Short mmCIF file of the C-alpha atoms (twelve columns), coordinates in Angstrom:
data_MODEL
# 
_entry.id   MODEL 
# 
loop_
_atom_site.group_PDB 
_atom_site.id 
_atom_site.type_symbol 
_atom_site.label_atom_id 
_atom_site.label_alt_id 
_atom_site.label_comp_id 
_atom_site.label_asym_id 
_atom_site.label_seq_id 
_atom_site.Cartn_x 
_atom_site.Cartn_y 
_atom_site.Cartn_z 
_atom_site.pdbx_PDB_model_num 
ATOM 1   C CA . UNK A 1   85.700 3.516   3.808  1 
ATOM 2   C CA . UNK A 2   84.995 6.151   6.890  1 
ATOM 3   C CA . UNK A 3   82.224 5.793   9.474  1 
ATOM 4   C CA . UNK A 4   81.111 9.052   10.051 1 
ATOM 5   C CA . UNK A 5   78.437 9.584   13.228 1 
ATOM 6   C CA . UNK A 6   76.669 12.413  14.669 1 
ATOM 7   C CA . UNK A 7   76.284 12.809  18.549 1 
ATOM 8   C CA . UNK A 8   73.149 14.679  20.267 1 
ATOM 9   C CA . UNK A 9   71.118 15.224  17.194 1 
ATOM 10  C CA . UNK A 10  67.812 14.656  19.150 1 
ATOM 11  C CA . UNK A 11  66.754 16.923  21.874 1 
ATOM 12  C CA . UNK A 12  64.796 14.613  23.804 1 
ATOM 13  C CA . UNK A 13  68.261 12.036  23.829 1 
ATOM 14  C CA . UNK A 14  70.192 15.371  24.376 1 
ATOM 15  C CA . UNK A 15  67.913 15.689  28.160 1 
ATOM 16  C CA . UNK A 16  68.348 12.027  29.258 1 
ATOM 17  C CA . UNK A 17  71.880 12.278  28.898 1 
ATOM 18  C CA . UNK A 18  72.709 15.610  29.802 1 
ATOM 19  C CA . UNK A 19  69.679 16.683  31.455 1 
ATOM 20  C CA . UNK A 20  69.023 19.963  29.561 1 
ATOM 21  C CA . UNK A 21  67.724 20.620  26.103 1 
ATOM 22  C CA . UNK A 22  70.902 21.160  24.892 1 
ATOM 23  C CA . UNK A 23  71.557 21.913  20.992 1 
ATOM 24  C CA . UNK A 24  74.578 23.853  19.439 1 
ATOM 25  C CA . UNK A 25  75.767 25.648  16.507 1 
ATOM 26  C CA . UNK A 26  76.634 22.537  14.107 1 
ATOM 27  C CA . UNK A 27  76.638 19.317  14.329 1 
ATOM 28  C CA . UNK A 28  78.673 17.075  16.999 1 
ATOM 29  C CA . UNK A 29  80.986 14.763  14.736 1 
ATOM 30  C CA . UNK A 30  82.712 11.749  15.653 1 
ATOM 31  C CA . UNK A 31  84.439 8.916   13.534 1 
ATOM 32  C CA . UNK A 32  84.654 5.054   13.702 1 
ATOM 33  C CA . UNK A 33  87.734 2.642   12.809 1 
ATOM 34  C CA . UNK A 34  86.319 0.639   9.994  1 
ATOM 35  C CA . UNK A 35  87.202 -2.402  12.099 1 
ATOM 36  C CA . UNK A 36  84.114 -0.801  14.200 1 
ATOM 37  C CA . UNK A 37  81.723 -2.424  11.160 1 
ATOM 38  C CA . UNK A 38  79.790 -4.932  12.114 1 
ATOM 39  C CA . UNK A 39  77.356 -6.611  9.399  1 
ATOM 40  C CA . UNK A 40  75.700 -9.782  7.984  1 
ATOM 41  C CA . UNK A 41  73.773 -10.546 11.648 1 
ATOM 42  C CA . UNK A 42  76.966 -11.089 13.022 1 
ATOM 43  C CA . UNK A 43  76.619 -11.218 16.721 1 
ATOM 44  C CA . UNK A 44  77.800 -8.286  18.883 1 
ATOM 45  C CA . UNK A 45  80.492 -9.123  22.128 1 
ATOM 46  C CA . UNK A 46  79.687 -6.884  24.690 1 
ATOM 47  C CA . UNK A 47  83.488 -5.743  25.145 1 
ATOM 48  C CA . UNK A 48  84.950 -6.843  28.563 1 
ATOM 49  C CA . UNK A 49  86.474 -3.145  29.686 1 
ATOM 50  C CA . UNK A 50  83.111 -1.463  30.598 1 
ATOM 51  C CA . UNK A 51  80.531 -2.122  32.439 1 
ATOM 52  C CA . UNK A 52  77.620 -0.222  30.680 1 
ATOM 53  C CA . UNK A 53  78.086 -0.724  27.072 1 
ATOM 54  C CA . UNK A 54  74.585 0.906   25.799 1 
ATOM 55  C CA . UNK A 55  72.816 0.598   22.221 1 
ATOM 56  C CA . UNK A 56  71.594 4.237   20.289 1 
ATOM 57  C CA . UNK A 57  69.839 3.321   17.164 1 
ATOM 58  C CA . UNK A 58  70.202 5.365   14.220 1 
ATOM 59  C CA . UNK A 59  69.606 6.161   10.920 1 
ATOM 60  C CA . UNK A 60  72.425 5.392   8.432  1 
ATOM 61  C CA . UNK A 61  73.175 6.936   4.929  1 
ATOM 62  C CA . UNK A 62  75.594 5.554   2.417  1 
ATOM 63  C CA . UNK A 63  77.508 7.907   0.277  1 
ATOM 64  C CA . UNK A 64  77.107 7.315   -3.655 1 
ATOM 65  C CA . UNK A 65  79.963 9.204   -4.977 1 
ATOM 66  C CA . UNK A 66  83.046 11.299  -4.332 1 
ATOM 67  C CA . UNK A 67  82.466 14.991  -3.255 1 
ATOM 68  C CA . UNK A 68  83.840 17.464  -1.347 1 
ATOM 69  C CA . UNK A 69  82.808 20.654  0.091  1 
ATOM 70  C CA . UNK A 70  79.747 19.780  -1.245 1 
ATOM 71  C CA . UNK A 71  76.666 23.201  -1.457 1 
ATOM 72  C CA . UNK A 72  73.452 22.012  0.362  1 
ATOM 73  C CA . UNK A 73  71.616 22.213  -2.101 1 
ATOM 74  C CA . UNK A 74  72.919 19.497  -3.972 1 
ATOM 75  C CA . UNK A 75  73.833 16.815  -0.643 1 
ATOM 76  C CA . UNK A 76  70.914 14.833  -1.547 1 
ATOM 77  C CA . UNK A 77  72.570 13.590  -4.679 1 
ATOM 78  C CA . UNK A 78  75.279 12.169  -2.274 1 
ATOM 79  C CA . UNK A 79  74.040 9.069   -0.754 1 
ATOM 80  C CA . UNK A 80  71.291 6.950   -2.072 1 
ATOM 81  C CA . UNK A 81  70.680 4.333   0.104  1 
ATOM 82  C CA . UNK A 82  69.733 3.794   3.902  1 
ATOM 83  C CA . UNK A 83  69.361 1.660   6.705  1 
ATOM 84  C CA . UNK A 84  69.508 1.293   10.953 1 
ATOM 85  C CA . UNK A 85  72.476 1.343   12.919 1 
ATOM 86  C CA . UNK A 86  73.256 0.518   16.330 1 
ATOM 87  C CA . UNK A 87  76.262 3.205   17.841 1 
ATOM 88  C CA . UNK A 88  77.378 0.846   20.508 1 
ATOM 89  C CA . UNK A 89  79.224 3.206   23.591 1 
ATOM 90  C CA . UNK A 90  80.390 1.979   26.201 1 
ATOM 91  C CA . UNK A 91  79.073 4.438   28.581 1 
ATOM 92  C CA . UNK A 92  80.956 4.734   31.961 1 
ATOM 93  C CA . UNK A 93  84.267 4.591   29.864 1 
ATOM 94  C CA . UNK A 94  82.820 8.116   28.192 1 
ATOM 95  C CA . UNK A 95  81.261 9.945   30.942 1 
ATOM 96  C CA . UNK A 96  84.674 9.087   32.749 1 
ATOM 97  C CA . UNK A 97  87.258 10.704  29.820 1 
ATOM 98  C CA . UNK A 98  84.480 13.428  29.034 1 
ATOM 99  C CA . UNK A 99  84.656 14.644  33.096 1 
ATOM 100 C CA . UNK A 100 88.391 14.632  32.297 1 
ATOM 101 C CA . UNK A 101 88.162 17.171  29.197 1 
ATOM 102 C CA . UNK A 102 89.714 14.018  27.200 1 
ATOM 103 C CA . UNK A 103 89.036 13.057  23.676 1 
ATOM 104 C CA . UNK A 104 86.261 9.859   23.890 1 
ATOM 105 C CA . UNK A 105 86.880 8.006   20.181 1 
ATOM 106 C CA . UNK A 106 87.684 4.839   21.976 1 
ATOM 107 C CA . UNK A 107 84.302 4.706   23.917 1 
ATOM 108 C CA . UNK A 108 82.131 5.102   20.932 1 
ATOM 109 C CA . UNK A 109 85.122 3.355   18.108 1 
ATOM 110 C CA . UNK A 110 85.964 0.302   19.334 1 
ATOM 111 C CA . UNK A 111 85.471 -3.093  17.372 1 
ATOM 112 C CA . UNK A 112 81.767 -4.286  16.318 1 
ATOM 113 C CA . UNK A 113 80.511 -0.936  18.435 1 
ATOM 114 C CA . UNK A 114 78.995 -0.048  14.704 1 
ATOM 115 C CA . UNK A 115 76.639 -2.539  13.716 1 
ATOM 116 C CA . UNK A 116 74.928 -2.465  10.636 1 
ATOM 117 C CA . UNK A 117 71.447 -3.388  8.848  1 
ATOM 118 C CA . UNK A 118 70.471 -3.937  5.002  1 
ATOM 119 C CA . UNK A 119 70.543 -1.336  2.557  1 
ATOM 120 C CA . UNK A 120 67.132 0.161   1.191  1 
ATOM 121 C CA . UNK A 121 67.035 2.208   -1.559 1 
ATOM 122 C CA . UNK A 122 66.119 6.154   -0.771 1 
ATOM 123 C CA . UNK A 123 63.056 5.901   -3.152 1 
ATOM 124 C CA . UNK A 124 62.050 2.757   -1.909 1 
ATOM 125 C CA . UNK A 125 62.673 4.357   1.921  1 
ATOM 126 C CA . UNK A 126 60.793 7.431   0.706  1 
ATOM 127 C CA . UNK A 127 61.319 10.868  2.303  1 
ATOM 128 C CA . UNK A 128 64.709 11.353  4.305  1 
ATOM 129 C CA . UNK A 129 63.576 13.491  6.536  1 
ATOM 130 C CA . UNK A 130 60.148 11.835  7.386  1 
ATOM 131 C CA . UNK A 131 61.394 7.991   7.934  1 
ATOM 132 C CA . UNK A 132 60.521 6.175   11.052 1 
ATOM 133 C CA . UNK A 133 62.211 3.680   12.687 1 
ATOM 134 C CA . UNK A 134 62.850 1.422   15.811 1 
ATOM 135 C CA . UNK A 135 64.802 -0.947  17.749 1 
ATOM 136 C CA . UNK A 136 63.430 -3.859  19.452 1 
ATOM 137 C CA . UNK A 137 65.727 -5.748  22.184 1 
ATOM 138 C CA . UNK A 138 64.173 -9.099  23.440 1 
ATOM 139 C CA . UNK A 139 60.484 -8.683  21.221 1 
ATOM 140 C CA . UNK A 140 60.028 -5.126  23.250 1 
ATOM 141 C CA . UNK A 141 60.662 -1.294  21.401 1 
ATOM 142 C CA . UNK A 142 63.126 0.002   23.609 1 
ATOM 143 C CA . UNK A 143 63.693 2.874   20.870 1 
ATOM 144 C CA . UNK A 144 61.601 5.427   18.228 1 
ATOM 145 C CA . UNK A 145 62.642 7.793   15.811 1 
ATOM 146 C CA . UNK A 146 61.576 9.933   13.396 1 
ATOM 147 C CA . UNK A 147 63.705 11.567  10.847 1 
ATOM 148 C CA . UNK A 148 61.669 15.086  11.112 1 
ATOM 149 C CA . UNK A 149 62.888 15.348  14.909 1 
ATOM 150 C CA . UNK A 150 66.656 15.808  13.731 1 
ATOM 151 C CA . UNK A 151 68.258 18.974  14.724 1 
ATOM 152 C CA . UNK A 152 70.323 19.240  11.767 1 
ATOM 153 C CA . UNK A 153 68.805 17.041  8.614  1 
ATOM 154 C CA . UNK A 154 70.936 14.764  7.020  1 
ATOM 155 C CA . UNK A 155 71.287 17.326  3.962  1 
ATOM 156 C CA . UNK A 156 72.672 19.376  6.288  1 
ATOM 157 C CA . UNK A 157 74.996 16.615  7.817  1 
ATOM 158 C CA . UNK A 158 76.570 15.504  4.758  1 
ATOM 159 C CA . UNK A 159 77.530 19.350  3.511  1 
ATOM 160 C CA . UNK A 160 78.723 20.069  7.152  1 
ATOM 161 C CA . UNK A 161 80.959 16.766  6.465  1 
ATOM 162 C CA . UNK A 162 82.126 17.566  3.704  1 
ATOM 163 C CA . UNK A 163 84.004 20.877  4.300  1 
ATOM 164 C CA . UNK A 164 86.528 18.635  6.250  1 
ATOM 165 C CA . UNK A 165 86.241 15.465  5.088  1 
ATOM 166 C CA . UNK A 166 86.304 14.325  1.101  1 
ATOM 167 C CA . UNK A 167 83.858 11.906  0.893  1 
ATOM 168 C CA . UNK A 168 84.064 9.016   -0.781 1 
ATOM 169 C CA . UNK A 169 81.987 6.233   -2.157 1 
ATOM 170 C CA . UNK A 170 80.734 3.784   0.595  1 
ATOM 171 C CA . UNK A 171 81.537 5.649   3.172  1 
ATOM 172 C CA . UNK A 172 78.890 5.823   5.846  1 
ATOM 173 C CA . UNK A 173 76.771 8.649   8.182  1 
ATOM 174 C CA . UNK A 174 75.339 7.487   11.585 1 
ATOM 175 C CA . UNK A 175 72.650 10.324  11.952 1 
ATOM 176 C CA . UNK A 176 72.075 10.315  15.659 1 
ATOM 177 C CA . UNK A 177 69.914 8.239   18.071 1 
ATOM 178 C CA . UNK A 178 66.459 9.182   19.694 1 
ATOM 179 C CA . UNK A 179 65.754 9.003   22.926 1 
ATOM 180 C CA . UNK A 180 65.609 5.009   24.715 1 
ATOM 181 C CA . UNK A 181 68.964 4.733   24.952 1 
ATOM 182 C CA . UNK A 182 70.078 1.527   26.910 1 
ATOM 183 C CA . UNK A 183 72.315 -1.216  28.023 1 
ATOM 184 C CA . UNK A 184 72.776 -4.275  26.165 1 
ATOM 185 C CA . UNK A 185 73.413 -7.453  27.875 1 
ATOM 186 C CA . UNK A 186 74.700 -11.402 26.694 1 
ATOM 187 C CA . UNK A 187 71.995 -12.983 24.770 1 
ATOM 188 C CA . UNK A 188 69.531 -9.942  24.153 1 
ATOM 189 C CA . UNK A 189 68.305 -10.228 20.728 1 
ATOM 190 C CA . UNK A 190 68.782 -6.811  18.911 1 
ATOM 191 C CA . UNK A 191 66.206 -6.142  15.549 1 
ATOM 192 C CA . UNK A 192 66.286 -2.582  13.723 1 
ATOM 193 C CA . UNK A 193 63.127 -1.295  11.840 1 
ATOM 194 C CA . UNK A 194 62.750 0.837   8.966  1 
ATOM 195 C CA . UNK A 195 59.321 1.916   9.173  1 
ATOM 196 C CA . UNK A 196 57.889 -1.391  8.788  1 
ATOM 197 C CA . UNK A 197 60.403 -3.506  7.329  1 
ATOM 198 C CA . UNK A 198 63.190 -5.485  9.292  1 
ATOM 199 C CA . UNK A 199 66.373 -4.217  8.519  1 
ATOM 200 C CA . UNK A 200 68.684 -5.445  11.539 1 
ATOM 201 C CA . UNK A 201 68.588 -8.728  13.187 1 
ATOM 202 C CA . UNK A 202 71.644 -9.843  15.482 1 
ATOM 203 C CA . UNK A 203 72.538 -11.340 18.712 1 
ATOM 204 C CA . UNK A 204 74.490 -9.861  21.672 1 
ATOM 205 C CA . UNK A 205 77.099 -12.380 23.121 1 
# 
């Protein structure tokens, strides 16, 4: 199983990092050891070696079945199912090797920094590219998306995958945050949203 994610695939996330409107060519990729999973409400330990580990929540696709180099006009028969995400980063630790032109996989890869909700079906979910969803930390929305503000669609993601990458049944697509972006601290309570349903419930430790 891979953990694929995609980095700045919202403009207005793009200025609160960056400070521009910055988009590019294709989409930013980035993977995630699969001891990065973290599932079944199991709580989240904000790791010890940074000092602002911050939540992005995202939509996530599962893949269905094997395919590579796959046309887009046939990615959506590639994942079927979908939930929220939280791309834990820790920060300071990414800024620093970023400013240093070094790679930054162990700021966004390290263990439990991909936590995952409960699977609902795409029909049930309805249109990919017009889902809502949110992330509440302590009872308050800290974060809103909306699939239709995605610089590249997730069509587009998993064909632009898939000339590198086979991909394989189970493996997973974090589609990029929206703008809210924040740190998490011991003993917020974390709960994802897909449109109106409760997908994501866990504690931060």
């Amino acid at each position: 199983m891979k953990i694929f994610a995609v980095g700045m695939n919202y403009q207005e996330h793009n200025k609160e990092l960056l400070g521009t409107l910055f988009s590019r060519g294709d989409p930013v990729i980035f993977t995630k050891a699969d001891s990065a999973l973290l599932t079944r409400g199991q709580p989240f330990f904000v790791p010890a070696f940074t000092s602002r580990c911050e939540y992005e929540a995202e939509l996530v696709v599962r893949i269905n079945h094997l395919g590579r180099s796959i046309p887009l006009r046939w990615a959506r028969r590639y994942y079927d199912q979908v939930t929220v995400g939280i791309d834990f980063t820790a920060r300071d630790l990414q800024e620093e090797l970023r400013r240093d032109g070094l790679p930054w996989e162990i700021s966004k890869g390290f263990d439990g920094s991909a936590a995952l909700g409960s699977w609902v079906p795409l029909e049930e979910a309805g249109e990919i590219q017009d889902l809502h969803f949110r992330l509440d930390v302590n009872g308050q929305t800290v974060q809103r998306g909306h699939t239709a503000d995605m610089l590249f669609g997730v069509d587009e993601i998993v064909a632009y995958i898939s000339r590198f990458f086979t991909l394989k049944t189970g493996d997973l697509i974090y589609t990029g945050t929206p703008s809210g972006v924040g740190v998490v601290r011991q003993d917020d309570h974390l709960e994802g949203w897909l449109g109106e349903r409760k997908v994501l419930e866990f504690n931060a430790k």
